[in-house]
Amino acid sequence: MANSVKLAVIPVAGKGTRLIPLTKSLPKEMLPVGRKPVVQYVVEELNRCGLQKLLFITGPTKTAIENHFDLDMELINHLRQTGKEKLLMELAYEKADLQYFYTRQRRQLGLGHAILCAESFVGKEPFVVALGDTILGVNAKARIMERMIQVFEEKEADAVIAFEEVPEDEVHRYGIASPVDLTDPNVFQLANIVEKPSPAEAPSHLAVASRYVFQPEIFEYLKVTKPGKNDEIQLTDAIQSMIADGKKVYGVRVTPEEHRFDIGNFESYFSAFLEFAVSDPDYGEVIREKIKKFVK
Ligand code: G1P
């Protein structure tokens, strides 16, 4: 797909404290969901949507991510020599036409600060942000990034953000949109956005679904954003300032098939694993039968 946006920033520096002890030495982005680690689905989604250069914002304990995307010629040769063609296919992702870059967020000051670490890499180009701990759709079949880039180009927007409707008791976990109107419920301009509001304060139930497209001017807003919720520099607060400055920020709604799996807490991690396991082409049926037996 030809589009004007080629760069993706993938923040993976978060500590994953809600998944301790799993995440003590294992990055949450490397947790298995079905057959692949979370971050592989994210990279495959970006590749499918035409992104070419990926910058990971990493942190301590995250080197397994770099290893996962290396080309492992020793393993490839071994599988080739021993005739393990099927397993060889599982490593095809290593050969995707993508360039990988890594930089460290040296202090944990929040998502906004993590994005700011990408400034010199991004330069003057538009770019996307895809949170490395969130899969959209079973087996990451989401095409939302394509639609977001299309809206970004057509509307000459300054930012486009993915949204998913969530139940009221979940609004406190996400950035929540205040749309100008919902004449088109799938593509709407934002009048405001609020980070992790209480249900009473939430302007809607439309929650940021971990994918963004930005003009590089977002960096100017991030640089002057003060610590907000949880004393962190929030990306949402920088977006709020953009909107207040009259910039054009749009929301695009995910489809039900692009449902978010947020691998940041056990409930959502367990649900994701189950859903991917029961949709596995080889073992899905067997797993369904097993579940029926032990869930009475
Ligand atoms: C971040 C953002 C939030 C967004 C969420 C999921 O929160 O700050 O606005 O809704 O990702 O996309 P976190 O999950 O890092 O606390």
XYZ file of C-alpha atoms and ligand atoms in Angstrom:
312
model
C 0.000 0.000 0.000
C 1.434 3.388 -0.931
C 0.991 6.055 1.679
C 2.879 9.097 2.847
C 3.704 7.669 6.272
C 6.651 5.299 6.493
C 7.879 5.666 10.070
C 6.501 3.926 13.110
C 7.430 4.502 16.721
C 6.749 1.560 19.032
C 7.042 2.357 22.737
C 8.033 -0.768 24.689
C 9.721 0.764 27.715
C 6.875 0.298 30.222
C 7.745 -1.888 33.195
C 4.606 -4.063 33.063
C 4.126 -3.860 36.813
C 0.515 -5.077 36.569
C 1.841 -8.398 35.238
C 4.407 -9.147 37.957
C 5.906 -11.744 38.389
C 5.630 -12.630 34.658
C 7.305 -9.396 33.675
C 10.142 -9.335 36.199
C 12.747 -10.261 33.580
C 10.509 -10.855 30.541
C 9.232 -7.838 28.581
C 5.412 -7.805 28.552
C 5.664 -7.224 24.798
C 7.320 -10.678 24.539
C 4.547 -12.548 26.340
C 3.126 -15.329 24.170
C -0.385 -14.884 22.826
C -1.154 -18.059 20.903
C 1.915 -18.819 18.804
C 3.617 -15.452 18.767
C 4.836 -12.834 21.204
C 2.640 -9.733 21.440
C 5.074 -7.403 19.687
C 5.335 -9.645 16.621
C 1.621 -9.106 15.970
C 2.152 -5.351 16.279
C 5.032 -5.419 13.779
C 3.055 -7.601 11.349
C 0.123 -5.180 11.529
C 2.425 -2.245 10.742
C 4.118 -4.110 7.898
C 0.746 -4.952 6.354
C -0.234 -1.279 6.496
C 2.861 -0.143 4.582
C 5.104 1.126 7.400
C 8.798 0.520 6.654
C 11.013 1.952 9.389
C 10.346 0.949 12.967
C 11.833 2.677 15.989
C 11.389 0.888 19.309
C 11.618 3.001 22.444
C 13.041 0.423 24.825
C 14.174 0.208 28.402
C 16.004 -2.111 30.810
C 15.084 -5.836 30.448
C 13.842 -5.350 26.867
C 16.729 -6.832 24.834
C 14.676 -9.969 24.032
C 12.653 -7.774 21.652
C 15.758 -6.901 19.617
C 16.811 -10.547 19.531
C 13.376 -11.584 18.315
C 13.599 -9.422 15.186
C 17.190 -10.345 14.318
C 17.864 -12.522 11.319
C 19.025 -15.800 12.885
C 20.934 -17.391 9.993
C 22.297 -20.183 12.171
C 18.786 -21.325 13.075
C 17.533 -20.852 9.499
C 20.402 -22.976 8.097
C 19.843 -25.645 10.722
C 16.124 -25.905 9.891
C 16.906 -25.948 6.174
C 19.504 -28.698 6.518
C 17.247 -30.835 8.670
C 14.289 -30.421 6.274
C 12.039 -28.589 8.756
C 10.265 -26.514 6.094
C 7.153 -25.817 8.173
C 9.209 -24.376 11.038
C 11.215 -22.383 8.551
C 7.996 -20.686 7.464
C 7.426 -19.588 11.040
C 10.610 -17.528 10.762
C 9.528 -15.765 7.552
C 8.734 -12.623 9.587
C 12.490 -12.151 10.098
C 12.811 -11.457 6.384
C 10.065 -8.833 6.139
C 11.134 -5.714 4.277
C 11.456 -3.609 7.429
C 14.211 -1.601 9.032
C 14.545 -1.826 12.814
C 15.928 0.880 15.087
C 16.156 0.979 18.863
C 16.677 3.732 21.376
C 16.426 3.733 25.159
C 14.088 5.827 27.245
C 16.623 6.475 29.959
C 14.121 7.603 32.572
C 10.583 6.327 33.035
C 8.713 9.616 32.782
C 5.605 8.440 30.927
C 4.319 7.698 27.422
C 4.621 11.323 26.281
C 8.288 11.353 27.293
C 8.856 8.014 25.519
C 7.519 9.502 22.260
C 9.738 12.546 22.735
C 12.750 10.179 22.670
C 11.894 9.584 18.951
C 12.256 13.232 17.936
C 15.668 13.183 16.257
C 14.843 9.923 14.449
C 11.530 11.234 13.139
C 12.817 14.629 11.995
C 10.232 16.455 9.881
C 8.176 13.487 8.685
C 4.734 12.332 9.777
C 4.818 9.113 11.785
C 2.618 6.574 13.523
C 2.728 5.387 17.115
C 1.689 1.800 17.898
C 1.847 0.715 21.533
C 3.874 -2.496 21.670
C 1.654 -4.172 24.275
C -1.618 -4.034 22.334
C -2.880 -6.353 19.600
C -5.831 -5.256 17.476
C -7.990 -8.157 16.312
C -7.421 -11.903 16.572
C -4.128 -12.635 14.820
C -3.744 -8.877 14.310
C -5.893 -8.746 11.196
C -6.585 -5.034 11.815
C -6.362 -2.608 8.918
C -7.135 0.418 11.031
C -3.729 2.005 10.482
C -4.458 2.145 6.731
C -7.773 3.894 7.359
C -6.135 6.259 9.838
C -3.420 7.251 7.365
C -6.082 7.785 4.703
C -8.029 10.129 7.016
C -4.753 11.852 7.971
C -4.053 12.580 4.299
C -7.609 13.444 3.193
C -8.327 15.795 6.092
C -4.770 17.171 6.203
C -4.975 16.377 9.884
C -2.391 17.112 12.554
C -3.182 13.866 14.348
C -5.473 10.862 13.954
C -6.213 8.490 16.830
C -7.871 5.057 16.977
C -10.805 4.670 19.353
C -12.806 1.779 20.734
C -16.049 1.988 22.716
C -15.477 0.598 26.244
C -17.855 -0.077 29.161
C -18.229 2.703 31.723
C -16.161 0.884 34.365
C -13.137 0.884 32.024
C -12.955 4.566 31.065
C -10.515 5.237 33.930
C -7.888 3.084 32.148
C -7.729 5.079 28.900
C -7.568 8.411 27.103
C -11.211 9.320 26.385
C -12.496 11.338 23.416
C -14.871 14.234 23.360
C -16.020 14.232 19.697
C -17.241 17.440 18.021
C -20.164 15.341 16.773
C -20.798 11.778 15.703
C -22.589 12.434 12.402
C -20.187 9.850 11.057
C -19.651 7.485 14.009
C -16.521 6.006 12.414
C -14.560 9.182 11.621
C -14.987 12.249 13.840
C -13.124 15.390 14.800
C -12.131 15.803 18.435
C -13.196 18.732 20.580
C -11.099 17.408 23.472
C -9.436 14.331 24.929
C -8.992 13.468 28.619
C -6.497 11.046 30.164
C -8.006 8.349 32.387
C -11.082 10.234 33.656
C -13.457 8.908 36.295
C -16.787 7.673 34.850
C -18.416 10.917 36.045
C -15.845 13.080 34.250
C -15.664 10.991 31.044
C -17.019 12.899 28.026
C -17.816 9.602 26.204
C -16.952 5.903 26.269
C -14.621 6.209 23.270
C -11.213 5.063 24.515
C -7.849 5.529 22.756
C -7.016 2.174 21.138
C -3.209 2.363 21.164
C -2.668 3.608 17.581
C -1.913 7.200 16.544
C -0.721 9.135 13.461
C 1.070 12.451 14.036
C 2.619 15.387 12.272
C 6.037 16.010 13.865
C 4.672 19.178 15.526
C 3.475 16.886 18.353
C 7.057 17.120 19.681
C 6.684 20.863 20.259
C 3.648 20.152 22.431
C 5.320 17.257 24.252
C 8.299 19.437 25.154
C 6.109 21.800 27.156
C 3.750 19.195 28.615
C 3.973 19.065 32.395
C 3.572 15.789 34.298
C -0.141 14.961 34.547
C -2.026 11.814 35.596
C 0.149 9.551 37.789
C 2.809 12.275 37.664
C 3.798 11.159 34.129
C 4.246 13.195 30.948
C 1.087 12.147 29.128
C 0.756 11.930 25.351
C -2.956 12.643 25.806
C -2.192 15.993 27.471
C 0.010 17.050 24.525
C -2.820 16.123 22.129
C -5.226 18.136 24.270
C -2.968 21.211 23.871
C -2.849 20.671 20.086
C -6.641 20.687 19.938
C -6.826 23.774 22.169
C -4.451 25.468 19.694
C -6.901 24.848 16.851
C -5.080 21.869 15.302
C -7.131 19.270 13.466
C -7.286 16.004 15.407
C -9.535 13.181 14.209
C -10.697 9.888 15.678
C -11.226 6.680 13.710
C -13.245 3.889 15.294
C -11.984 0.290 15.273
C -14.356 -2.341 13.851
C -15.553 -5.206 16.104
C -13.009 -7.485 14.343
C -10.248 -5.074 15.355
C -11.094 -5.433 19.043
C -8.233 -4.398 21.334
C -6.247 -6.921 23.377
C -4.393 -4.804 25.895
C -1.657 -7.076 27.251
C -1.140 -4.848 30.280
C -3.212 -6.723 32.863
C -3.987 -10.362 33.627
C -7.680 -10.274 32.734
C -7.040 -8.992 29.254
C -3.917 -11.158 28.788
C -5.773 -14.352 29.738
C -8.724 -13.451 27.462
C -6.373 -12.741 24.572
C -4.512 -16.029 24.994
C -7.776 -17.981 25.143
C -9.248 -16.304 22.081
C -6.069 -16.869 20.052
C -5.772 -20.483 21.249
C -9.332 -21.378 20.253
C -8.798 -19.828 16.822
C -5.557 -21.725 16.188
C -5.783 -23.539 12.828
C -4.265 -26.781 14.209
C -5.360 -26.909 17.844
C -8.369 -24.551 18.066
C -10.956 -27.327 17.938
C -9.153 -29.494 20.524
C -8.801 -26.542 22.880
C -12.508 -25.695 22.541
C -13.367 -29.271 23.538
C -11.005 -29.137 26.521
C -12.491 -25.865 27.714
C -15.996 -27.346 27.536
C -14.830 -30.175 29.808
C -13.357 -28.083 32.565
C -15.772 -25.144 32.473
C -18.965 -26.412 34.023
C -1.797 4.755 27.414
C -2.388 6.142 27.120
C -3.899 6.091 27.138
C -4.374 5.026 26.176
C -3.749 3.672 26.543
C -4.145 2.554 25.584
O -2.080 4.426 28.748
O -1.890 7.064 28.063
O -4.417 7.351 26.774
O -5.773 4.933 26.191
O -2.321 3.783 26.537
O -4.029 2.915 24.287
P -1.295 3.221 29.522
O -1.989 1.964 29.128
O 0.122 3.284 29.054
O -1.459 3.522 30.988
